Amino acid sequence: MPVPSLRRGLAAVILAAALAPGAPAAAKGLWWKECMDPAKQGAALSEACRRAVDQGGLSARETAAAFTNLGIGLAEIGRHGDALTAYDKAAAADPRFAPLYVNRALSRAARGQVRGVLDDYEAAIRMEPRDVGARLGRGAFYLRRGAADQAFADFDAAARIAPKDADAIYNRGLALSALSRPREAEADFSRVLSLFPDDAFALLERGKARGAQGRHGDALADYDAAARKRPEWPDPHVARGRALDAVGDAGGAAQAYLRAFELGARDDWLRAKVQGMGG
């Protein structure tokens, strides 16, 4: 079963402000500025960073950052093999540049290099023990592989480092749900909602945690709220259908499943249900 809505599992472009001061930006040229632009993505980002490296005048750490962003851009367009080459060049320029390892882990995951993924996250965490992003990335990797206990350990560590980080709390809630600890999961999703009351994902997952405790009425209230927050999203309607099935409301469940299908949900089991209704 797919892991729902993990947070912060994506690459993060390195910003010039995060680096130690080097030569003035003007001395490094326009391409350096473009390479460090958080608005740049994909091919445009990778090309800007390639040109920045070719232009020269960068410190070892700046070179590592440029190669890291080059790799991120390539990964965004699915060129993970080339991205790995860029990350390796970043490591050659400055092996102590922790962000390269977090991003290289994502491309290694895309290529199925499990041992390399774990080695990279371990390196990043060893260099920056209080880096929440590395722990969230490794936790997400573990959870997708079904290792919920190891995922929980990383998400819990991240939440302890940053107690108000909603992504860390949310992901810990997902791990708790996977570990069949719905009461604790509900508490985490409620904490996210205390920080961000309009978070439809947290509403959906809290509803599931409540449903797992047999509190189907509370679960339905959360699903309805999630659907109001994101009217185009089919997932709350799927969850609503399951909750109504659980309380014996076959007609209400059928309406919810049909609405989810109308909004684009296409799971095989849902398609079969809708076809069975004549839809």
PDB file of C-alpha atoms in Angstrom:
ATOM      1  CA  MET A   1       0.000   0.000   0.000  1.00  0.00           C
ATOM      2  CA  PRO A   2       1.501   3.405  -0.905  1.00  0.00           C
ATOM      3  CA  VAL A   3       2.692   5.598   1.944  1.00  0.00           C
ATOM      4  CA  PRO A   4       0.382   8.634   2.110  1.00  0.00           C
ATOM      5  CA  SER A   5       1.594  12.174   1.713  1.00  0.00           C
ATOM      6  CA  LEU A   6       5.057  12.088   3.277  1.00  0.00           C
ATOM      7  CA  ARG A   7       6.432  15.559   3.890  1.00  0.00           C
ATOM      8  CA  ARG A   8       9.785  16.978   2.814  1.00  0.00           C
ATOM      9  CA  GLY A   9      10.953  14.000   0.820  1.00  0.00           C
ATOM     10  CA  LEU A  10      12.202  16.196  -2.012  1.00  0.00           C
ATOM     11  CA  ALA A  11      15.476  17.878  -2.851  1.00  0.00           C
ATOM     12  CA  ALA A  12      16.108  21.386  -1.596  1.00  0.00           C
ATOM     13  CA  VAL A  13      18.081  23.835  -3.718  1.00  0.00           C
ATOM     14  CA  ILE A  14      21.179  25.142  -1.933  1.00  0.00           C
ATOM     15  CA  LEU A  15      21.088  28.908  -1.440  1.00  0.00           C
ATOM     16  CA  ALA A  16      24.115  31.182  -1.496  1.00  0.00           C
ATOM     17  CA  ALA A  17      23.064  32.590   1.898  1.00  0.00           C
ATOM     18  CA  ALA A  18      23.609  29.149   3.433  1.00  0.00           C
ATOM     19  CA  LEU A  19      27.289  29.131   2.442  1.00  0.00           C
ATOM     20  CA  ALA A  20      30.249  30.718   4.165  1.00  0.00           C
ATOM     21  CA  PRO A  21      31.081  34.111   2.610  1.00  0.00           C
ATOM     22  CA  GLY A  22      33.393  33.840  -0.369  1.00  0.00           C
ATOM     23  CA  ALA A  23      34.182  36.219  -3.173  1.00  0.00           C
ATOM     24  CA  PRO A  24      31.505  38.853  -3.883  1.00  0.00           C
ATOM     25  CA  ALA A  25      28.677  37.523  -6.022  1.00  0.00           C
ATOM     26  CA  ALA A  26      29.495  40.017  -8.759  1.00  0.00           C
ATOM     27  CA  ALA A  27      32.976  38.500  -9.053  1.00  0.00           C
ATOM     28  CA  LYS A  28      31.457  35.071  -9.610  1.00  0.00           C
ATOM     29  CA  GLY A  29      29.242  36.270 -12.422  1.00  0.00           C
ATOM     30  CA  LEU A  30      25.633  36.001 -13.479  1.00  0.00           C
ATOM     31  CA  TRP A  31      25.581  32.199 -13.711  1.00  0.00           C
ATOM     32  CA  TRP A  32      26.461  31.804 -10.035  1.00  0.00           C
ATOM     33  CA  LYS A  33      23.512  33.989  -9.127  1.00  0.00           C
ATOM     34  CA  GLU A  34      21.263  31.952 -11.420  1.00  0.00           C
ATOM     35  CA  CYS A  35      22.574  28.688  -9.975  1.00  0.00           C
ATOM     36  CA  MET A  36      21.665  29.857  -6.448  1.00  0.00           C
ATOM     37  CA  ASP A  37      18.191  31.076  -7.466  1.00  0.00           C
ATOM     38  CA  PRO A  38      15.526  29.039  -5.575  1.00  0.00           C
ATOM     39  CA  ALA A  39      13.035  29.770  -8.360  1.00  0.00           C
ATOM     40  CA  LYS A  40      15.144  27.875 -10.905  1.00  0.00           C
ATOM     41  CA  GLN A  41      14.196  24.267 -11.577  1.00  0.00           C
ATOM     42  CA  GLY A  42      15.015  21.336 -13.809  1.00  0.00           C
ATOM     43  CA  ALA A  43      16.981  21.930 -16.976  1.00  0.00           C
ATOM     44  CA  ALA A  44      17.251  25.683 -16.346  1.00  0.00           C
ATOM     45  CA  LEU A  45      18.815  25.075 -12.923  1.00  0.00           C
ATOM     46  CA  SER A  46      21.246  22.440 -14.145  1.00  0.00           C
ATOM     47  CA  GLU A  47      22.360  24.595 -17.096  1.00  0.00           C
ATOM     48  CA  ALA A  48      22.923  27.645 -14.894  1.00  0.00           C
ATOM     49  CA  CYS A  49      25.013  25.604 -12.469  1.00  0.00           C
ATOM     50  CA  ARG A  50      27.021  23.963 -15.244  1.00  0.00           C
ATOM     51  CA  ARG A  51      27.878  27.392 -16.588  1.00  0.00           C
ATOM     52  CA  ALA A  52      28.703  28.674 -13.089  1.00  0.00           C
ATOM     53  CA  VAL A  53      31.212  25.853 -12.601  1.00  0.00           C
ATOM     54  CA  ASP A  54      32.696  26.353 -16.078  1.00  0.00           C
ATOM     55  CA  GLN A  55      33.008  30.085 -15.411  1.00  0.00           C
ATOM     56  CA  GLY A  56      35.245  29.374 -12.421  1.00  0.00           C
ATOM     57  CA  GLY A  57      36.203  31.628  -9.515  1.00  0.00           C
ATOM     58  CA  LEU A  58      34.382  29.493  -6.925  1.00  0.00           C
ATOM     59  CA  SER A  59      35.684  28.243  -3.610  1.00  0.00           C
ATOM     60  CA  ALA A  60      35.681  24.503  -2.922  1.00  0.00           C
ATOM     61  CA  ARG A  61      32.435  24.798  -0.948  1.00  0.00           C
ATOM     62  CA  GLU A  62      30.795  26.944  -3.614  1.00  0.00           C
ATOM     63  CA  THR A  63      31.832  24.421  -6.246  1.00  0.00           C
ATOM     64  CA  ALA A  64      30.241  21.660  -4.161  1.00  0.00           C
ATOM     65  CA  ALA A  65      27.054  23.713  -3.841  1.00  0.00           C
ATOM     66  CA  ALA A  66      26.960  24.391  -7.576  1.00  0.00           C
ATOM     67  CA  PHE A  67      27.410  20.710  -8.434  1.00  0.00           C
ATOM     68  CA  THR A  68      24.748  19.813  -5.864  1.00  0.00           C
ATOM     69  CA  ASN A  69      22.249  22.195  -7.435  1.00  0.00           C
ATOM     70  CA  LEU A  70      23.228  20.917 -10.866  1.00  0.00           C
ATOM     71  CA  GLY A  71      22.393  17.429  -9.642  1.00  0.00           C
ATOM     72  CA  ILE A  72      19.066  18.569  -8.217  1.00  0.00           C
ATOM     73  CA  GLY A  73      18.116  20.106 -11.551  1.00  0.00           C
ATOM     74  CA  LEU A  74      19.001  16.909 -13.406  1.00  0.00           C
ATOM     75  CA  ALA A  75      17.087  14.780 -10.894  1.00  0.00           C
ATOM     76  CA  GLU A  76      14.009  16.951 -11.364  1.00  0.00           C
ATOM     77  CA  ILE A  77      13.898  15.967 -15.034  1.00  0.00           C
ATOM     78  CA  GLY A  78      14.503  12.289 -14.278  1.00  0.00           C
ATOM     79  CA  ARG A  79      18.203  12.151 -15.184  1.00  0.00           C
ATOM     80  CA  HIS A  80      19.282  10.471 -11.960  1.00  0.00           C
ATOM     81  CA  GLY A  81      22.384   8.863 -13.437  1.00  0.00           C
ATOM     82  CA  ASP A  82      23.728  12.253 -14.523  1.00  0.00           C
ATOM     83  CA  ALA A  83      22.622  13.716 -11.195  1.00  0.00           C
ATOM     84  CA  LEU A  84      24.726  11.131  -9.366  1.00  0.00           C
ATOM     85  CA  THR A  85      27.735  12.145 -11.440  1.00  0.00           C
ATOM     86  CA  ALA A  86      27.170  15.773 -10.399  1.00  0.00           C
ATOM     87  CA  TYR A  87      26.839  14.830  -6.720  1.00  0.00           C
ATOM     88  CA  ASP A  88      30.057  12.804  -6.941  1.00  0.00           C
ATOM     89  CA  LYS A  89      31.822  15.892  -8.303  1.00  0.00           C
ATOM     90  CA  ALA A  90      30.369  17.896  -5.401  1.00  0.00           C
ATOM     91  CA  ALA A  91      31.827  15.367  -2.981  1.00  0.00           C
ATOM     92  CA  ALA A  92      35.217  15.568  -4.712  1.00  0.00           C
ATOM     93  CA  ALA A  93      35.172  19.367  -4.365  1.00  0.00           C
ATOM     94  CA  ASP A  94      34.191  19.372  -0.680  1.00  0.00           C
ATOM     95  CA  PRO A  95      33.472  16.021   1.017  1.00  0.00           C
ATOM     96  CA  ARG A  96      32.277  17.855   4.159  1.00  0.00           C
ATOM     97  CA  PHE A  97      29.351  19.533   2.348  1.00  0.00           C
ATOM     98  CA  ALA A  98      26.475  17.708   4.043  1.00  0.00           C
ATOM     99  CA  PRO A  99      23.590  18.778   1.737  1.00  0.00           C
ATOM    100  CA  LEU A 100      25.076  16.895  -1.210  1.00  0.00           C
ATOM    101  CA  TYR A 101      24.624  13.589   0.614  1.00  0.00           C
ATOM    102  CA  VAL A 102      20.937  14.176   1.352  1.00  0.00           C
ATOM    103  CA  ASN A 103      20.268  14.974  -2.299  1.00  0.00           C
ATOM    104  CA  ARG A 104      22.458  12.168  -3.622  1.00  0.00           C
ATOM    105  CA  ALA A 105      20.481   9.767  -1.430  1.00  0.00           C
ATOM    106  CA  LEU A 106      17.300  10.734  -3.285  1.00  0.00           C
ATOM    107  CA  SER A 107      18.809   9.922  -6.682  1.00  0.00           C
ATOM    108  CA  ARG A 108      20.311   6.720  -5.334  1.00  0.00           C
ATOM    109  CA  ALA A 109      16.851   5.764  -4.073  1.00  0.00           C
ATOM    110  CA  ALA A 110      15.448   6.384  -7.555  1.00  0.00           C
ATOM    111  CA  ARG A 111      18.075   3.981  -8.928  1.00  0.00           C
ATOM    112  CA  GLY A 112      17.396   1.346  -6.261  1.00  0.00           C
ATOM    113  CA  GLN A 113      20.802   1.718  -4.587  1.00  0.00           C
ATOM    114  CA  VAL A 114      19.624   0.915  -1.065  1.00  0.00           C
ATOM    115  CA  ARG A 115      23.027   0.633   0.601  1.00  0.00           C
ATOM    116  CA  GLY A 116      24.184   3.882  -0.993  1.00  0.00           C
ATOM    117  CA  VAL A 117      21.027   5.681   0.175  1.00  0.00           C
ATOM    118  CA  LEU A 118      21.595   4.671   3.780  1.00  0.00           C
ATOM    119  CA  ASP A 119      25.314   5.476   3.597  1.00  0.00           C
ATOM    120  CA  ASP A 120      24.549   8.977   2.318  1.00  0.00           C
ATOM    121  CA  TYR A 121      21.947   9.729   4.979  1.00  0.00           C
ATOM    122  CA  GLU A 122      24.308   8.409   7.645  1.00  0.00           C
ATOM    123  CA  ALA A 123      27.083  10.681   6.347  1.00  0.00           C
ATOM    124  CA  ALA A 124      24.785  13.722   6.345  1.00  0.00           C
ATOM    125  CA  ILE A 125      23.560  13.040   9.884  1.00  0.00           C
ATOM    126  CA  ARG A 126      27.090  12.408  11.143  1.00  0.00           C
ATOM    127  CA  MET A 127      28.200  15.784   9.756  1.00  0.00           C
ATOM    128  CA  GLU A 128      25.083  17.670  10.864  1.00  0.00           C
ATOM    129  CA  PRO A 129      23.526  15.743  13.793  1.00  0.00           C
ATOM    130  CA  ARG A 130      20.757  18.295  14.232  1.00  0.00           C
ATOM    131  CA  ASP A 131      19.792  18.447  10.566  1.00  0.00           C
ATOM    132  CA  VAL A 132      16.062  17.752  10.488  1.00  0.00           C
ATOM    133  CA  GLY A 133      15.971  17.357   6.701  1.00  0.00           C
ATOM    134  CA  ALA A 134      18.359  14.394   6.653  1.00  0.00           C
ATOM    135  CA  ARG A 135      16.347  12.569   9.317  1.00  0.00           C
ATOM    136  CA  LEU A 136      13.086  13.239   7.494  1.00  0.00           C
ATOM    137  CA  GLY A 137      14.597  11.971   4.256  1.00  0.00           C
ATOM    138  CA  ARG A 138      15.908   8.769   5.797  1.00  0.00           C
ATOM    139  CA  GLY A 139      12.693   8.248   7.727  1.00  0.00           C
ATOM    140  CA  ALA A 140      10.663   8.606   4.532  1.00  0.00           C
ATOM    141  CA  PHE A 141      12.926   6.082   2.820  1.00  0.00           C
ATOM    142  CA  TYR A 142      12.448   3.608   5.659  1.00  0.00           C
ATOM    143  CA  LEU A 143       8.673   4.082   5.744  1.00  0.00           C
ATOM    144  CA  ARG A 144       8.312   3.518   2.002  1.00  0.00           C
ATOM    145  CA  ARG A 145      10.221   0.255   2.449  1.00  0.00           C
ATOM    146  CA  GLY A 146       7.900  -0.861   5.245  1.00  0.00           C
ATOM    147  CA  ALA A 147      10.419  -0.325   8.067  1.00  0.00           C
ATOM    148  CA  ALA A 148       8.028   1.723  10.197  1.00  0.00           C
ATOM    149  CA  ASP A 149       9.986   1.271  13.428  1.00  0.00           C
ATOM    150  CA  GLN A 150      13.160   2.722  11.910  1.00  0.00           C
ATOM    151  CA  ALA A 151      11.140   5.486  10.252  1.00  0.00           C
ATOM    152  CA  PHE A 152       9.575   6.345  13.594  1.00  0.00           C
ATOM    153  CA  ALA A 153      13.023   6.623  15.203  1.00  0.00           C
ATOM    154  CA  ASP A 154      14.135   9.178  12.602  1.00  0.00           C
ATOM    155  CA  PHE A 155      10.897  11.175  12.635  1.00  0.00           C
ATOM    156  CA  ASP A 156      10.836  11.183  16.429  1.00  0.00           C
ATOM    157  CA  ALA A 157      14.431  12.424  16.540  1.00  0.00           C
ATOM    158  CA  ALA A 158      13.546  15.178  14.047  1.00  0.00           C
ATOM    159  CA  ALA A 159      10.505  16.221  16.091  1.00  0.00           C
ATOM    160  CA  ARG A 160      12.607  16.354  19.258  1.00  0.00           C
ATOM    161  CA  ILE A 161      15.212  18.524  17.524  1.00  0.00           C
ATOM    162  CA  ALA A 162      12.499  20.840  16.127  1.00  0.00           C
ATOM    163  CA  PRO A 163       9.369  20.502  18.304  1.00  0.00           C
ATOM    164  CA  LYS A 164       7.370  22.920  16.159  1.00  0.00           C
ATOM    165  CA  ASP A 165       8.337  21.404  12.809  1.00  0.00           C
ATOM    166  CA  ALA A 166       4.959  20.348  11.431  1.00  0.00           C
ATOM    167  CA  ASP A 167       6.506  18.069   8.804  1.00  0.00           C
ATOM    168  CA  ALA A 168       8.441  16.104  11.424  1.00  0.00           C
ATOM    169  CA  ILE A 169       5.348  15.751  13.618  1.00  0.00           C
ATOM    170  CA  TYR A 170       3.148  14.776  10.672  1.00  0.00           C
ATOM    171  CA  ASN A 171       5.581  12.130   9.419  1.00  0.00           C
ATOM    172  CA  ARG A 172       5.944  10.740  12.934  1.00  0.00           C
ATOM    173  CA  GLY A 173       2.154  10.401  12.953  1.00  0.00           C
ATOM    174  CA  LEU A 174       2.312   8.390   9.717  1.00  0.00           C
ATOM    175  CA  ALA A 175       4.896   6.063  11.238  1.00  0.00           C
ATOM    176  CA  LEU A 176       2.780   5.636  14.368  1.00  0.00           C
ATOM    177  CA  SER A 177      -0.223   4.754  12.221  1.00  0.00           C
ATOM    178  CA  ALA A 178       1.872   2.181  10.362  1.00  0.00           C
ATOM    179  CA  LEU A 179       2.923   0.757  13.737  1.00  0.00           C
ATOM    180  CA  SER A 180      -0.759   0.382  14.756  1.00  0.00           C
ATOM    181  CA  ARG A 181      -0.443   3.071  17.428  1.00  0.00           C
ATOM    182  CA  PRO A 182      -3.462   5.169  16.367  1.00  0.00           C
ATOM    183  CA  ARG A 183      -3.971   7.041  19.647  1.00  0.00           C
ATOM    184  CA  GLU A 184      -0.453   8.478  19.494  1.00  0.00           C
ATOM    185  CA  ALA A 185      -0.805   9.113  15.765  1.00  0.00           C
ATOM    186  CA  GLU A 186      -4.003  11.067  16.398  1.00  0.00           C
ATOM    187  CA  ALA A 187      -2.162  13.220  18.942  1.00  0.00           C
ATOM    188  CA  ASP A 188       0.525  14.060  16.375  1.00  0.00           C
ATOM    189  CA  PHE A 189      -1.958  14.972  13.653  1.00  0.00           C
ATOM    190  CA  SER A 190      -3.887  17.093  16.164  1.00  0.00           C
ATOM    191  CA  ARG A 191      -0.622  18.856  16.997  1.00  0.00           C
ATOM    192  CA  VAL A 192      -0.076  19.635  13.309  1.00  0.00           C
ATOM    193  CA  LEU A 193      -3.617  21.011  13.120  1.00  0.00           C
ATOM    194  CA  SER A 194      -2.988  23.218  16.140  1.00  0.00           C
ATOM    195  CA  LEU A 195      -0.162  24.778  14.125  1.00  0.00           C
ATOM    196  CA  PHE A 196      -1.925  24.740  10.730  1.00  0.00           C
ATOM    197  CA  PRO A 197      -5.718  24.378  11.131  1.00  0.00           C
ATOM    198  CA  ASP A 198      -6.321  24.226   7.363  1.00  0.00           C
ATOM    199  CA  ASP A 199      -3.999  21.273   6.751  1.00  0.00           C
ATOM    200  CA  ALA A 200      -6.192  18.857   4.784  1.00  0.00           C
ATOM    201  CA  PHE A 201      -3.567  16.095   4.847  1.00  0.00           C
ATOM    202  CA  ALA A 202      -3.417  16.136   8.641  1.00  0.00           C
ATOM    203  CA  LEU A 203      -7.217  16.099   8.802  1.00  0.00           C
ATOM    204  CA  LEU A 204      -7.345  13.046   6.546  1.00  0.00           C
ATOM    205  CA  GLU A 205      -4.699  11.154   8.491  1.00  0.00           C
ATOM    206  CA  ARG A 206      -6.224  12.068  11.850  1.00  0.00           C
ATOM    207  CA  GLY A 207      -9.518  10.737  10.548  1.00  0.00           C
ATOM    208  CA  LYS A 208      -7.843   7.436   9.697  1.00  0.00           C
ATOM    209  CA  ALA A 209      -6.274   7.267  13.165  1.00  0.00           C
ATOM    210  CA  ARG A 210      -9.660   7.916  14.751  1.00  0.00           C
ATOM    211  CA  GLY A 211     -11.301   5.315  12.541  1.00  0.00           C
ATOM    212  CA  ALA A 212      -8.658   2.766  13.602  1.00  0.00           C
ATOM    213  CA  GLN A 213      -9.869   3.333  17.171  1.00  0.00           C
ATOM    214  CA  GLY A 214     -13.474   2.632  16.146  1.00  0.00           C
ATOM    215  CA  ARG A 215     -14.445   6.317  16.352  1.00  0.00           C
ATOM    216  CA  HIS A 216     -16.052   6.437  12.934  1.00  0.00           C
ATOM    217  CA  GLY A 217     -18.173   9.504  13.640  1.00  0.00           C
ATOM    218  CA  ASP A 218     -15.081  11.554  14.530  1.00  0.00           C
ATOM    219  CA  ALA A 219     -13.299  10.114  11.512  1.00  0.00           C
ATOM    220  CA  LEU A 220     -16.129  11.160   9.195  1.00  0.00           C
ATOM    221  CA  ALA A 221     -16.013  14.691  10.591  1.00  0.00           C
ATOM    222  CA  ASP A 222     -12.305  14.888   9.741  1.00  0.00           C
ATOM    223  CA  TYR A 223     -12.834  13.493   6.239  1.00  0.00           C
ATOM    224  CA  ASP A 224     -15.592  16.019   5.583  1.00  0.00           C
ATOM    225  CA  ALA A 225     -13.364  18.845   6.803  1.00  0.00           C
ATOM    226  CA  ALA A 226     -10.495  17.661   4.589  1.00  0.00           C
ATOM    227  CA  ALA A 227     -12.831  17.566   1.579  1.00  0.00           C
ATOM    228  CA  ARG A 228     -13.935  21.127   2.285  1.00  0.00           C
ATOM    229  CA  LYS A 229     -10.333  22.306   2.487  1.00  0.00           C
ATOM    230  CA  ARG A 230      -9.417  20.622  -0.824  1.00  0.00           C
ATOM    231  CA  PRO A 231     -12.583  20.080  -2.864  1.00  0.00           C
ATOM    232  CA  GLU A 232     -10.675  18.643  -5.838  1.00  0.00           C
ATOM    233  CA  TRP A 233      -8.962  15.906  -3.774  1.00  0.00           C
ATOM    234  CA  PRO A 234     -10.468  12.387  -4.019  1.00  0.00           C
ATOM    235  CA  ASP A 235      -8.729  10.840  -0.991  1.00  0.00           C
ATOM    236  CA  PRO A 236     -11.126  12.124   1.700  1.00  0.00           C
ATOM    237  CA  HIS A 237     -14.044  10.658  -0.254  1.00  0.00           C
ATOM    238  CA  VAL A 238     -12.323   7.278  -0.472  1.00  0.00           C
ATOM    239  CA  ALA A 239     -11.730   7.351   3.274  1.00  0.00           C
ATOM    240  CA  ARG A 240     -15.294   8.476   3.875  1.00  0.00           C
ATOM    241  CA  GLY A 241     -16.575   5.526   1.830  1.00  0.00           C
ATOM    242  CA  ARG A 242     -14.551   3.090   3.904  1.00  0.00           C
ATOM    243  CA  ALA A 243     -15.800   4.629   7.153  1.00  0.00           C
ATOM    244  CA  LEU A 244     -19.415   4.430   5.997  1.00  0.00           C
ATOM    245  CA  ASP A 245     -18.891   0.825   4.947  1.00  0.00           C
ATOM    246  CA  ALA A 246     -17.583   0.131   8.449  1.00  0.00           C
ATOM    247  CA  VAL A 247     -20.806   1.432  10.048  1.00  0.00           C
ATOM    248  CA  GLY A 248     -23.059  -0.399   7.576  1.00  0.00           C
ATOM    249  CA  ASP A 249     -24.128   2.593   5.474  1.00  0.00           C
ATOM    250  CA  ALA A 250     -23.745   0.977   2.052  1.00  0.00           C
ATOM    251  CA  GLY A 251     -25.641   3.716   0.225  1.00  0.00           C
ATOM    252  CA  GLY A 252     -23.571   6.517   1.711  1.00  0.00           C
ATOM    253  CA  ALA A 253     -20.391   4.569   1.016  1.00  0.00           C
ATOM    254  CA  ALA A 254     -21.378   4.106  -2.628  1.00  0.00           C
ATOM    255  CA  GLN A 255     -21.955   7.844  -3.042  1.00  0.00           C
ATOM    256  CA  ALA A 256     -18.545   8.598  -1.495  1.00  0.00           C
ATOM    257  CA  TYR A 257     -16.763   6.098  -3.746  1.00  0.00           C
ATOM    258  CA  LEU A 258     -18.498   7.458  -6.810  1.00  0.00           C
ATOM    259  CA  ARG A 259     -17.465  11.010  -5.894  1.00  0.00           C
ATOM    260  CA  ALA A 260     -13.856   9.888  -5.440  1.00  0.00           C
ATOM    261  CA  PHE A 261     -13.965   8.266  -8.880  1.00  0.00           C
ATOM    262  CA  GLU A 262     -15.411  11.441 -10.410  1.00  0.00           C
ATOM    263  CA  LEU A 263     -12.498  13.381  -8.905  1.00  0.00           C
ATOM    264  CA  GLY A 264      -9.955  11.108 -10.556  1.00  0.00           C
ATOM    265  CA  ALA A 265      -9.251   8.233  -8.139  1.00  0.00           C
ATOM    266  CA  ARG A 266      -8.511   5.151 -10.236  1.00  0.00           C
ATOM    267  CA  ASP A 267      -7.425   2.367  -7.873  1.00  0.00           C
ATOM    268  CA  ASP A 268      -8.398  -1.055  -9.232  1.00  0.00           C
ATOM    269  CA  TRP A 269     -10.620  -1.901  -6.258  1.00  0.00           C
ATOM    270  CA  LEU A 270     -12.409   1.455  -6.543  1.00  0.00           C
ATOM    271  CA  ARG A 271     -12.915   1.035 -10.279  1.00  0.00           C
ATOM    272  CA  ALA A 272     -14.472  -2.381  -9.615  1.00  0.00           C
ATOM    273  CA  LYS A 273     -16.824  -0.886  -7.010  1.00  0.00           C
ATOM    274  CA  VAL A 274     -17.943   1.892  -9.311  1.00  0.00           C
ATOM    275  CA  GLN A 275     -18.437  -0.524 -12.204  1.00  0.00           C
ATOM    276  CA  GLY A 276     -20.495  -2.674  -9.873  1.00  0.00           C
ATOM    277  CA  MET A 277     -22.758   0.311  -9.267  1.00  0.00           C
ATOM    278  CA  GLY A 278     -23.206   0.723 -13.008  1.00  0.00           C
ATOM    279  CA  GLY A 279     -20.950   3.817 -12.999  1.00  0.00           C
TER     280      GLY A 279
END
